Coordinates of C-alpha atoms in Angstrom, one line a residue:
Chain A
G1 CA -32.3 -61.1 67.7
E2 CA -29.9 -58.6 67.9
N3 CA -29.0 -56.7 64.5
V4 CA -25.5 -55.1 64.7
E5 CA -24.8 -52.9 61.6
Q6 CA -20.8 -51.4 61.3
H7 CA -19.8 -48.8 59.1
P8 CA -17.4 -48.0 57.1
S9 CA -16.4 -51.4 56.0
T10 CA -13.2 -49.8 55.0
L11 CA -11.2 -46.6 56.3
S12 CA -8.2 -45.3 55.3
V13 CA -5.9 -42.5 57.1
Q14 CA -2.6 -41.0 57.3
E15 CA -0.5 -41.3 60.4
G16 CA -1.3 -39.1 62.9
D17 CA -4.8 -38.6 62.0
S18 CA -8.0 -39.9 63.6
A19 CA -10.4 -42.6 62.8
V20 CA -13.6 -43.2 63.8
I21 CA -15.8 -46.3 63.4
K22 CA -19.6 -46.5 64.0
C23 CA -22.3 -49.0 65.2
T24 CA -25.6 -49.3 65.4
Y25 CA -27.6 -52.0 67.3
S26 CA -31.8 -53.0 67.2
D27 CA -32.2 -54.8 70.8
S28 CA -32.7 -52.1 73.4
A29 CA -32.0 -55.2 75.8
S30 CA -28.4 -54.8 74.7
N31 CA -26.1 -53.6 77.5
Y32 CA -22.8 -54.5 77.0
F33 CA -20.8 -53.3 74.2
P34 CA -16.9 -54.8 73.3
W35 CA -14.7 -53.5 70.6
Y36 CA -12.2 -56.2 69.3
K37 CA -8.9 -55.6 66.9
Q38 CA -8.2 -58.5 64.8
E39 CA -5.0 -58.3 62.9
L40 CA -4.2 -60.8 59.9
G41 CA -4.1 -64.3 60.8
K42 CA -4.7 -63.6 64.6
R43 CA -7.4 -63.9 67.0
P44 CA -9.9 -61.2 68.3
Q45 CA -8.4 -59.3 71.1
L46 CA -10.4 -56.6 73.1
I47 CA -9.1 -53.3 73.0
I48 CA -12.0 -51.4 74.8
D49 CA -15.5 -52.2 75.9
I50 CA -18.5 -50.2 77.6
R51 CA -21.6 -50.8 79.5
S52 CA -25.1 -49.2 79.0
N53 CA -25.1 -47.1 82.3
V54 CA -21.7 -45.2 81.0
G55 CA -21.6 -42.8 78.3
E56 CA -17.9 -42.6 77.2
K57 CA -15.1 -44.4 78.2
K58 CA -11.1 -44.0 77.2
D59 CA -8.1 -45.5 77.2
Q60 CA -5.1 -43.6 76.2
R61 CA -5.3 -43.3 72.3
I62 CA -8.7 -45.1 72.2
A63 CA -12.1 -44.2 73.0
V64 CA -15.8 -45.4 73.3
T65 CA -19.1 -43.4 73.1
L66 CA -22.4 -44.9 73.7
N67 CA -25.9 -43.3 72.8
K68 CA -28.3 -45.5 74.4
T69 CA -31.4 -43.4 73.0
A70 CA -30.2 -43.6 69.2
K71 CA -29.0 -47.2 70.1
H72 CA -25.6 -46.5 68.3
F73 CA -21.6 -46.4 69.6
S74 CA -18.8 -45.4 68.2
L75 CA -14.9 -46.0 68.4
H76 CA -12.4 -43.5 68.4
I77 CA -8.7 -43.8 67.7
T78 CA -6.5 -40.7 67.8
E79 CA -3.3 -40.1 66.7
T80 CA -3.2 -43.2 64.6
Q81 CA -0.1 -45.4 64.0
P82 CA 0.8 -47.9 61.4
E83 CA 0.4 -50.8 64.1
D84 CA -3.1 -49.7 64.5
S85 CA -3.7 -51.2 61.1
A86 CA -6.2 -54.3 61.7
V87 CA -9.8 -55.1 61.3
Y88 CA -11.8 -53.7 64.0
F89 CA -15.2 -55.5 65.1
C90 CA -17.9 -54.2 67.3
A91 CA -20.3 -56.2 69.3
A92 CA -23.7 -55.7 71.5
S93 CA -25.1 -58.3 73.8
G94 CA -27.5 -58.4 76.5
T95 CA -27.8 -61.3 79.3
S96 CA -30.3 -63.7 79.9
G97 CA -30.2 -66.4 82.7
G98 CA -26.3 -66.0 82.7
S99 CA -25.8 -66.2 79.2
Y100 CA -23.7 -64.4 77.1
I101 CA -24.5 -64.0 73.2
P102 CA -22.6 -61.4 71.7
T103 CA -23.8 -60.3 68.1
F104 CA -20.5 -58.8 65.9
G105 CA -20.6 -56.4 63.4
R106 CA -19.1 -57.2 59.8
G107 CA -15.9 -55.3 60.7
T108 CA -13.9 -52.2 59.6
S109 CA -10.4 -52.6 58.0
L110 CA -8.5 -49.9 59.0
I111 CA -5.3 -48.9 57.3
V112 CA -3.2 -46.4 58.4
H113 CA -0.6 -45.0 55.7
P114 CA 2.9 -43.8 57.1
Chain B
D1 CA -0.2 -68.7 82.3
A2 CA -1.4 -70.0 79.1
G3 CA -3.8 -68.6 77.1
V4 CA -7.1 -70.2 75.5
T5 CA -5.6 -73.1 73.2
Q6 CA -7.3 -74.9 70.3
S7 CA -6.7 -77.9 68.2
P8 CA -6.1 -78.6 65.8
T9 CA -4.6 -75.6 64.0
H10 CA -5.9 -76.5 60.7
L11 CA -8.2 -79.2 59.0
I12 CA -9.2 -80.3 55.5
K13 CA -12.4 -82.5 55.3
T14 CA -14.6 -83.5 52.6
R15 CA -18.2 -83.2 52.2
G16 CA -20.4 -85.3 54.6
Q17 CA -17.6 -86.1 57.0
H18 CA -17.7 -85.0 60.9
V19 CA -15.4 -83.0 62.4
T20 CA -14.4 -82.6 66.4
L21 CA -12.7 -79.4 67.3
R22 CA -11.3 -79.0 70.6
C23 CA -10.8 -76.2 73.3
S24 CA -9.0 -75.6 76.6
P25 CA -9.8 -72.3 78.4
I26 CA -7.8 -70.3 80.6
S27 CA -7.1 -71.8 83.9
G28 CA -10.0 -70.8 86.2
H29 CA -12.1 -69.9 83.3
K30 CA -15.6 -72.0 83.7
S31 CA -17.4 -70.2 80.7
V32 CA -16.6 -71.5 77.0
S33 CA -18.2 -70.2 73.7
W34 CA -17.8 -71.0 70.2
Y35 CA -17.8 -68.7 67.1
Q36 CA -17.4 -69.1 63.4
Q37 CA -16.0 -66.6 61.8
V38 CA -16.5 -66.7 58.0
L39 CA -13.5 -64.7 55.8
G40 CA -14.5 -61.1 55.9
Q41 CA -17.4 -61.2 58.4
G42 CA -17.3 -60.7 62.1
P43 CA -17.8 -63.8 64.4
Q44 CA -20.9 -65.8 64.5
F45 CA -22.0 -67.0 67.9
I46 CA -22.6 -70.7 67.7
F47 CA -22.9 -72.1 71.7
Q48 CA -21.9 -71.1 74.9
Y49 CA -21.3 -73.3 78.0
Y50 CA -20.8 -72.3 81.4
E51 CA -20.5 -74.8 84.4
K52 CA -20.7 -77.6 81.9
E53 CA -24.4 -76.3 80.8
E54 CA -25.4 -74.9 77.6
R55 CA -26.2 -71.2 78.2
G56 CA -26.8 -70.1 74.7
R57 CA -27.0 -71.5 71.3
G58 CA -26.8 -69.6 68.0
N59 CA -28.8 -69.8 64.8
F60 CA -26.7 -72.9 63.5
P61 CA -28.4 -76.2 62.5
D62 CA -28.4 -79.1 64.4
R63 CA -25.4 -80.5 62.7
F64 CA -23.7 -78.5 65.4
S65 CA -23.3 -79.7 68.8
A66 CA -20.9 -78.9 71.8
R67 CA -20.4 -80.0 75.1
Q68 CA -18.2 -79.0 78.1
F69 CA -16.1 -81.2 80.2
P70 CA -15.7 -81.5 84.2
N71 CA -12.3 -79.4 83.7
Y72 CA -14.1 -77.0 81.4
S73 CA -12.5 -77.9 78.3
S74 CA -15.0 -78.3 75.5
E75 CA -15.6 -79.7 71.9
L76 CA -17.7 -78.7 69.2
N77 CA -18.7 -81.3 66.9
V78 CA -20.2 -81.0 63.0
N79 CA -21.7 -83.5 61.2
A80 CA -22.5 -83.9 57.6
L81 CA -20.3 -81.0 56.4
L82 CA -21.2 -78.7 53.8
L83 CA -18.9 -76.6 51.5
G84 CA -20.5 -73.4 53.5
D85 CA -19.0 -75.0 56.9
S86 CA -15.5 -73.6 55.7
A87 CA -14.4 -71.3 58.4
L88 CA -12.1 -70.3 61.3
Y89 CA -13.8 -71.5 64.3
L90 CA -12.9 -69.8 67.5
C91 CA -13.3 -70.5 71.1
A92 CA -13.3 -68.1 73.6
S93 CA -13.0 -68.3 77.6
R94 CA -14.4 -66.2 80.2
N95 CA -14.4 -66.3 84.3
R96 CA -17.9 -66.2 84.5
G97 CA -21.2 -66.8 82.5
Y98 CA -21.4 -62.7 82.1
G99 CA -19.6 -59.5 83.1
D100 CA -15.9 -60.5 82.4
E101 CA -13.5 -60.1 79.4
Q102 CA -13.6 -63.0 77.0
F103 CA -10.6 -63.8 75.6
F104 CA -10.1 -65.9 72.3
G105 CA -8.1 -68.9 71.1
P106 CA -6.1 -68.9 68.0
G107 CA -8.9 -70.5 66.1
T108 CA -9.1 -73.8 64.0
R109 CA -8.9 -73.3 60.4
L110 CA -11.4 -75.9 58.7
T111 CA -11.5 -76.2 55.0
V112 CA -14.6 -78.5 53.8
L113 CA -13.8 -79.7 50.0

């Protein structure tokens, strides 16, 4: 089955700095890579996703890059703000008969200091 | 428009008991998935149902079972509870089996004593 490794487990930055979180996956059949933000005590929320036919996607201060050959993808947050502090999860999934079975990383706790 | 709802919010059970967790998807969504999230880890996939049929099953013992009803709501059942079943159980819905954004519910916090 799929295995997703996520690094770092904790990331501490100053407000205004950039933050980068990296994930690797093992199954070359995976073709959908979402990123979720989970604030303390709340549900995970999708912040950006990328499909395997695209190498990069941006949405304001957030961008995701995908390297299919190396089987890794990264989340980039620029101009970080204290409200970006949360746990971020990457996930990887493929499709099989219409099913959607994502494998999540263990999460990165991002702390943005004012 | 209501998002994904789950009940109950919190639940305390003892070892060996049985529990039923409930989920109502976003109106119009036909796919429901269940996840277990242990503290400090990412969600782990348990089941996916689409159009009332099981479309995926994660690496969980047979003590875990689920079903989807004609109105697309879903139940997750866990028998013979173990201490290690203590976790946040998340339900997520999406419009189709694949290709659409997945929306999570608030979760049910299960504590097994």
